[in-house]
Amino acid sequence: MEAEESADVLMHDGDILASTEQFTQFTAPSVVSEPDTENGTLTHNGQRSPVLKGAGLKVAQSLDQLLDPRPDRPRPIKFANLPYSSAQTGLVYDVRMRFHVEPIPVELDMHPEDPRRIHAIFEAFVHAGLAWAKGSDGPTSYHMGRIDAREVTKEEVCLVHTERHWDWIQTLSSKAPHELVAEGDGPLLMQHPPHKLDSVYASSNTPFCAALSAGGAIEACRAVMLGKVKNVFAVIRPPGHHAEREDVKGFCFYDNVSIATKVCQREFGERCRKVLILDWDVHHGNGIQQANYDDPNVLYISLHLNQSNNFYPEGSYRDRRHAYGDHLHCGSGAGLGTNVNIPWRNSAMGDADYVYAFQQIVMPIANEFNPDLVIIAAGFDAAEGDMLGGCVVTPAGYAHMTHMLMSLADGKLAVCLEGGYNLDSIARSACAVGRTMMGEPPDRLVSTEPTKSGIDDVKRVLRQQSKFWPGLLHPNDLSERLAVHGERMHDVVRKWQATTLWEEHEMTPLFVHHQLLSKSFENQVLATPNYMEARPLLIILHDPPELLATPDPRTGKVELHNTWLTDIVKTYVDWAVKHDFAVIDVNLPKHLTSDDDDAEHEDTDSVEFRTREATQLLTYLWDNYVEINESTHVFLMGTNTGHGAIVAFIKANEERARAGITRAISFVEDVPFQTCRSATDEDLDRWYYLHSLVFVAKSHNLWEFTKNNKLKKRYGHVFKSPEEAMSDMLHAHKEGPDGVTANLLRDTAAWRAQKPAARRDEQMEEPEPVRRPPIGNFAISPVKNAASIQASSPRLPASSGDLASNGRRAGSPQKGPPISNFALSRNGTPRSPAR
């Protein structure tokens, strides 16, 4: 085995056969067969041969086989009645593509785009019995039929790239190794000075290898269209889907797949007019997108990791374009709708996510497009084990995607290698794809349940692409129907909550003014009338209540009678009021409705943005409502973003938090977990542990991250919830010895025992207040003297002390709420009441 590997590294090409292109021109009119529609056969020079289903025209056997001395050349179909299933799968592989190497290789620091990549795949094909090599049994008609690669021509390259791009690549062949270094202390190789090359190395053999790679992709597609093989796998390098019109980047020199597409469209005309390019490389194929963005006859679909526009190639463009691979890039001009990006926001995406995307988006759009040829830009860097991708697609996952794509274009499929940098992963994945192409069914999938983030990503794309593809099963755009009048349900629900809490507990809105005057901030902060008194105060920062619905299975409509509202937080409010707690209920909207709402679909604001806004709001409430009152205990309770706001507030206000907070209670379902550690107070994490309750959903990735480690005190007093959904968690942990209410009762036991009887009598004799409903975004003051309620616009206090004096009339025994303005801005800058 060592001798074989050693010999392979030398990369001798003595056994490589010259391309049959030197003997014949496959594009010559005399070679192309003509269809005999009457007999359902193809004729060539008077000879009849059965039609190969989905394989286009068939070159006469006599010409092709006599001129090609290769023993494993494609052979004629084995059974005329089953022309497709008995035909061969083609293979393009040329060891000379391995001559593209680093100019000064370092054995212990191999570049990810390793020349051994293509050999690993070919060797796996041979060992699996899919391909034939000298020294092994065969070849037989069941092996892959070898298709010779050739060098691409300048004319073909310029169908996609500029002439300057071609010329620059050709100059590499005349440069010395020290002139080809792309990084270091010496002179750097540059295509567009002063811009450095982006993730590219080159050698004097690069122009030749890149030409073979692009030419191999062309010949692979031509072999399918000419009927030489039913489908084909092109094991080629360097890859191509990052190469742009005049930029080499991301290991790529020529856009192989786009060049092959344009060549076939030009050569085969109407028989290859519409081409589907499916790119499952973990990186977005920016080059393919650019080359075909306005072409209505090329449908480009890319499934790639995006991480909110923070994953390569985002941020790497010479022209500094932004978010090129997001779901909003759908094509332009006549090609609008023929560019489909399915960007994953999170890594670790697996088979179930990819198959779900295929079922929901890829296949419905592809069937509606109805292509004449399908090309897979097959990067295997989303495979489990790849060091760059971070995803976990298995060989079975790739096989299932291939199997679905084989149902298109009458089976005319070409697979062209792109990325993939773990030699074992790409070999196993490519073998699974090859076996499926040759007729074997895919292996069973281990997991069929997509991740929550994967479903969200697919639905986001589905919503966008449904504008262009009627076949997508998704509700139509509602903006036109809602143009006259409509109100978002989260605003309606909060109004209902405000009314209900007023009727049951006399809770009224505290005045909070948003900079944009969003109606989503009306009624967001509600308080019981006793929030300024000497009693325990519970502040709840929570997400909007959950809305559950069962859409009509035929129309997809959501009817009110099949819709339920789950507001578990209200049960905590009810319990607190029953036990003489004061309550401030803070609803944290997931989206701010603007006054000029266009009724378009709106994504949820980012967790980071919502946490930052919630932290500012909590700080404002603490400064202007909590710190100046007479509360005996202060409990902070937060769900999801509320958890992040509480931890951020404690870390930013260490002394005040430790002095004023009795206990911090958090529920974390699907947001990043926050820890409480201070750079200046080494005891803060210990205090937080003793004064916190943190319930974390069982499906949260915290448990995967810490499964072998004991949680440190900065995480808080953490409990692993047996539930996954927030409503279920709130219900499960309300009661019980370690539940929220039990802890609140224990913490306030002394206060409840010492509560003066006189105070209880006073409460009993207190006259019934006049009940007034909540008015918009205004807090009804508990001040008995009506003259104290100012009708004029409130003045912003200069400090907490000023707020205390301005918030109620001097000398009045009753405490009223501070009347002031506060703006939460999207840029994160609060309009402080201290200004």
Coordinates of N, CA, C and O in Angstrom, one line a residue, residues 520-617:
S520 N -47.0 49.0 18.6 CA -46.6 47.8 19.2 C -46.1 48.0 20.7 O -46.0 47.1 21.4
F521 N -45.8 49.3 21.0 CA -45.4 49.6 22.3 C -46.5 50.1 23.2 O -46.3 50.3 24.4
E522 N -47.7 50.2 22.7 CA -48.8 50.5 23.5 C -49.2 49.3 24.4 O -49.2 48.2 23.9
N523 N -49.4 49.6 25.7 CA -49.9 48.5 26.6 C -48.8 47.5 26.8 O -49.1 46.4 27.3
Q524 N -47.5 47.7 26.5 CA -46.5 46.7 26.7 C -46.1 46.6 28.1 O -45.6 45.5 28.5
V525 N -46.2 47.6 28.9 CA -45.8 47.6 30.3 C -47.0 47.9 31.2 O -47.5 49.0 31.2
L526 N -47.5 46.9 31.9 CA -48.7 47.0 32.7 C -48.4 46.8 34.2 O -47.5 45.9 34.5
A527 N -49.0 47.5 35.1 CA -48.6 47.4 36.5 C -49.9 47.4 37.3 O -50.9 48.1 37.0
T528 N -49.9 46.7 38.4 CA -50.9 46.7 39.4 C -50.9 48.1 40.1 O -49.8 48.7 40.2
P529 N -52.0 48.6 40.7 CA -52.0 49.9 41.3 C -51.1 50.0 42.5 O -50.8 51.1 43.0
N530 N -50.7 48.9 43.1 CA -49.9 49.0 44.4 C -48.4 48.8 44.1 O -47.7 48.4 45.0
Y531 N -47.9 49.0 42.9 CA -46.5 48.7 42.6 C -45.5 49.6 43.3 O -44.3 49.3 43.3
M532 N -46.0 50.7 43.9 CA -45.1 51.6 44.6 C -45.1 51.3 46.1 O -44.3 52.0 46.9
E533 N -45.9 50.4 46.6 CA -46.1 50.2 48.0 C -45.0 49.2 48.6 O -44.3 48.6 47.8
A534 N -45.0 49.1 49.9 CA -44.0 48.3 50.6 C -44.5 46.8 50.6 O -45.2 46.4 51.5
R535 N -44.3 46.2 49.5 CA -44.7 44.8 49.4 C -43.8 44.1 48.3 O -43.1 44.8 47.6
P536 N -43.8 42.8 48.2 CA -42.9 42.2 47.1 C -43.4 42.6 45.7 O -44.6 42.8 45.5
L537 N -42.4 42.8 44.9 CA -42.7 43.2 43.5 C -42.2 42.2 42.5 O -41.0 41.8 42.6
L538 N -43.1 41.7 41.7 CA -42.6 40.7 40.7 C -42.7 41.4 39.3 O -43.7 41.9 38.9
I539 N -41.5 41.4 38.6 CA -41.4 42.0 37.3 C -41.2 40.9 36.3 O -40.2 40.1 36.4
I540 N -42.1 40.7 35.4 CA -42.1 39.6 34.4 C -41.8 40.2 33.0 O -42.6 41.0 32.5
L541 N -40.7 39.8 32.4 CA -40.3 40.2 31.1 C -40.5 38.9 30.2 O -39.7 38.0 30.3
H542 N -41.5 39.0 29.3 CA -41.9 37.7 28.6 C -42.1 38.0 27.2 O -42.5 39.1 26.7
D543 N -42.0 36.9 26.4 CA -42.4 37.0 25.0 C -43.9 37.0 24.9 O -44.6 36.7 25.8
P544 N -44.4 37.4 23.7 CA -45.8 37.4 23.5 C -46.4 36.0 23.7 O -45.7 35.0 23.5
P545 N -47.7 35.9 24.0 CA -48.2 34.5 24.2 C -48.2 33.7 22.9 O -48.2 34.3 21.8
E546 N -48.3 32.4 23.1 CA -48.2 31.6 21.9 C -49.5 31.4 21.2 O -50.5 31.2 21.9
L547 N -49.5 31.5 19.9 CA -50.7 31.3 19.1 C -50.6 30.0 18.4 O -49.7 29.8 17.6
L548 N -51.6 29.1 18.6 CA -51.5 27.7 18.0 C -52.7 27.6 17.1 O -53.9 28.0 17.4
A549 N -52.5 27.1 15.9 CA -53.6 27.0 14.9 C -53.4 25.8 14.1 O -52.3 25.2 13.9
T550 N -54.5 25.3 13.6 CA -54.5 24.2 12.6 C -55.1 24.7 11.3 O -56.3 24.8 11.2
P551 N -54.3 25.0 10.3 CA -54.7 25.5 9.1 C -55.6 24.5 8.3 O -55.5 23.3 8.5
D552 N -56.5 25.1 7.5 CA -57.3 24.2 6.6 C -56.4 23.4 5.7 O -55.5 24.0 5.1
P553 N -56.5 22.1 5.7 CA -55.6 21.2 4.9 C -55.7 21.5 3.4 O -54.7 21.2 2.7
R554 N -56.8 22.1 2.9 CA -56.9 22.3 1.5 C -56.5 23.7 1.1 O -55.6 23.9 0.2
T555 N -57.0 24.7 1.8 CA -56.7 26.1 1.5 C -55.5 26.7 2.2 O -55.0 27.7 1.8
G556 N -55.1 26.1 3.3 CA -54.1 26.7 4.1 C -54.5 27.9 5.0 O -53.7 28.5 5.7
K557 N -55.8 28.2 4.9 CA -56.3 29.3 5.7 C -56.3 29.0 7.2 O -56.5 27.9 7.6
V558 N -56.1 30.0 8.0 CA -56.2 29.9 9.5 C -57.5 30.5 9.9 O -57.7 31.7 9.7
E559 N -58.4 29.7 10.4 CA -59.7 30.2 10.9 C -59.6 30.4 12.4 O -59.0 29.7 13.1
L560 N -60.4 31.4 12.9 CA -60.3 31.7 14.3 C -60.8 30.6 15.2 O -60.3 30.4 16.3
H561 N -61.8 29.8 14.7 CA -62.3 28.7 15.5 C -61.3 27.6 15.7 O -61.6 26.7 16.5
N562 N -60.3 27.6 14.8 CA -59.3 26.6 14.9 C -57.9 27.2 15.4 O -56.9 26.7 15.1
T563 N -58.0 28.2 16.2 CA -56.9 28.9 16.7 C -57.0 29.1 18.2 O -58.1 29.4 18.7
W564 N -55.9 28.8 18.9 CA -55.9 28.9 20.4 C -54.8 29.8 20.9 O -53.7 29.8 20.3
L565 N -55.0 30.5 21.9 CA -54.0 31.4 22.6 C -53.6 30.8 23.9 O -54.5 30.5 24.7
T566 N -52.3 30.5 24.1 CA -51.8 30.0 25.3 C -51.1 31.1 26.1 O -50.0 31.4 25.7
D567 N -51.6 31.6 27.1 CA -51.0 32.7 27.9 C -50.7 32.2 29.3 O -51.4 32.5 30.3
I568 N -49.7 31.4 29.4 CA -49.4 30.8 30.7 C -48.8 31.8 31.7 O -49.0 31.7 32.9
V569 N -48.2 32.9 31.1 CA -47.6 33.9 32.0 C -48.7 34.6 32.9 O -48.5 34.9 34.0
K570 N -49.9 34.7 32.3 CA -51.0 35.3 33.1 C -51.3 34.5 34.4 O -51.7 35.1 35.4
T571 N -51.1 33.2 34.4 CA -51.3 32.4 35.6 C -50.3 32.8 36.7 O -50.7 32.8 37.9
Y572 N -49.1 33.3 36.3 CA -48.2 33.8 37.3 C -48.6 35.1 37.8 O -48.5 35.4 39.0
V573 N -49.2 36.0 37.0 CA -49.7 37.2 37.4 C -50.9 37.0 38.4 O -51.0 37.6 39.5
D574 N -51.8 36.1 38.1 CA -52.9 35.8 38.9 C -52.4 35.3 40.3 O -52.9 35.7 41.3
W575 N -51.4 34.4 40.3 CA -50.9 33.9 41.6 C -50.3 35.0 42.4 O -50.5 35.1 43.6
A576 N -49.5 35.9 41.7 CA -48.8 36.9 42.5 C -49.8 37.9 43.1 O -49.7 38.3 44.3
V577 N -50.8 38.3 42.4 CA -51.8 39.2 42.9 C -52.6 38.6 44.1 O -52.9 39.2 45.1
K578 N -52.9 37.3 43.9 CA -53.6 36.6 45.0 C -52.8 36.6 46.3 O -53.4 36.6 47.4
H579 N -51.5 36.6 46.2 CA -50.6 36.5 47.3 C -50.0 37.9 47.7 O -49.0 38.0 48.3
D580 N -50.8 39.0 47.3 CA -50.5 40.3 47.7 C -49.1 40.9 47.1 O -48.6 41.8 47.7
F581 N -48.7 40.3 46.0 CA -47.5 40.8 45.3 C -48.0 42.0 44.4 O -49.1 42.0 43.9
A582 N -47.1 43.0 44.3 CA -47.3 43.9 43.2 C -46.7 43.3 41.9 O -45.7 42.6 42.0
V583 N -47.2 43.7 40.8 CA -46.7 43.1 39.5 C -46.5 44.1 38.5 O -47.4 45.0 38.3
I584 N -45.4 44.0 37.8 CA -45.2 44.8 36.5 C -45.0 43.8 35.4 O -44.0 43.0 35.5
D585 N -45.9 43.8 34.5 CA -45.9 42.8 33.4 C -45.3 43.5 32.2 O -45.9 44.5 31.7
V586 N -44.2 43.0 31.6 CA -43.6 43.6 30.5 C -43.6 42.6 29.3 O -43.0 41.5 29.3
N587 N -44.4 43.0 28.3 CA -44.4 42.2 27.1 C -43.3 42.6 26.1 O -43.2 43.8 25.9
L588 N -42.6 41.7 25.6 CA -41.5 42.0 24.7 C -41.8 41.6 23.2 O -41.7 40.5 22.9
P589 N -42.4 42.5 22.4 CA -42.8 42.2 21.1 C -41.7 41.7 20.2 O -40.5 42.2 20.3
K590 N -42.0 40.7 19.4 CA -41.0 40.2 18.5 C -40.8 41.0 17.2 O -39.9 40.8 16.4
H591 N -41.7 42.0 17.0 CA -41.6 42.9 15.9 C -42.3 44.1 16.2 O -43.4 44.1 16.9
L592 N -41.8 45.3 15.8 CA -42.4 46.6 16.0 C -43.2 47.0 14.8 O -42.7 47.1 13.7
T593 N -44.5 47.1 15.0 CA -45.4 47.5 13.9 C -45.2 49.0 13.7 O -45.5 49.8 14.6
S594 N -44.9 49.4 12.5 CA -44.8 50.8 12.2 C -46.1 51.4 11.8 O -47.0 50.7 11.4
D595 N -46.3 52.7 11.9 CA -47.6 53.3 11.5 C -47.9 53.2 10.1 O -49.1 53.1 9.7
D596 N -46.9 53.1 9.2 CA -47.1 52.9 7.8 C -46.9 51.4 7.4 O -46.3 51.1 6.3
D597 N -47.4 50.5 8.2 CA -47.2 49.1 8.0 C -47.8 48.7 6.6 O -48.9 49.0 6.3
D598 N -46.9 48.0 5.8 CA -47.3 47.7 4.5 C -47.9 46.3 4.4 O -48.2 45.8 3.3
A599 N -48.1 45.6 5.5 CA -48.8 44.3 5.6 C -48.0 43.2 5.0 O -48.5 42.1 4.7
E600 N -46.7 43.4 4.7 CA -45.8 42.4 4.2 C -45.4 41.5 5.4 O -45.5 41.8 6.5
H601 N -45.0 40.3 5.0 CA -44.5 39.4 6.0 C -43.2 39.9 6.6 O -42.3 40.5 6.0
E602 N -43.1 39.9 7.9 CA -42.0 40.4 8.7 C -41.3 39.3 9.5 O -42.0 38.6 10.2
D603 N -40.0 39.2 9.3 CA -39.3 38.2 10.2 C -39.2 38.7 11.6 O -39.2 39.9 11.8
T604 N -39.0 37.8 12.5 CA -38.8 38.2 13.9 C -37.5 38.9 14.0 O -36.5 38.6 13.4
D605 N -37.5 40.0 14.8 CA -36.3 40.8 15.0 C -35.3 39.8 15.6 O -35.6 38.9 16.4
S606 N -34.0 40.1 15.4 CA -32.9 39.2 15.9 C -33.0 39.1 17.4 O -33.4 40.1 18.1
V607 N -32.5 38.0 18.0 CA -32.4 37.8 19.4 C -31.5 38.9 20.0 O -31.8 39.4 21.1
E608 N -30.4 39.2 19.3 CA -29.5 40.2 19.9 C -30.1 41.5 20.0 O -30.0 42.2 21.0
F609 N -30.9 41.9 18.9 CA -31.6 43.2 19.0 C -32.6 43.3 20.0 O -32.7 44.2 20.8
R610 N -33.4 42.2 20.1 CA -34.5 42.2 21.1 C -34.0 42.2 22.5 O -34.5 42.8 23.4
T611 N -32.8 41.4 22.7 CA -32.2 41.4 24.1 C -31.7 42.8 24.5 O -31.8 43.2 25.6
R612 N -31.1 43.4 23.5 CA -30.5 44.8 23.8 C -31.7 45.8 24.1 O -31.6 46.5 25.1
E613 N -32.7 45.7 23.4 CA -33.9 46.6 23.6 C -34.5 46.3 25.0 O -34.9 47.2 25.8
A614 N -34.7 45.0 25.3 CA -35.2 44.6 26.6 C -34.4 45.0 27.7 O -34.9 45.4 28.8
T615 N -33.1 44.9 27.6 CA -32.1 45.4 28.6 C -32.3 46.9 28.9 O -32.3 47.3 30.0
Q616 N -32.4 47.7 27.8 CA -32.6 49.1 28.0 C -33.9 49.4 28.7 O -34.0 50.3 29.6
L617 N -35.0 48.7 28.3 CA -36.3 48.9 29.0 C -36.2 48.5 30.4 O -36.8 49.2 31.3

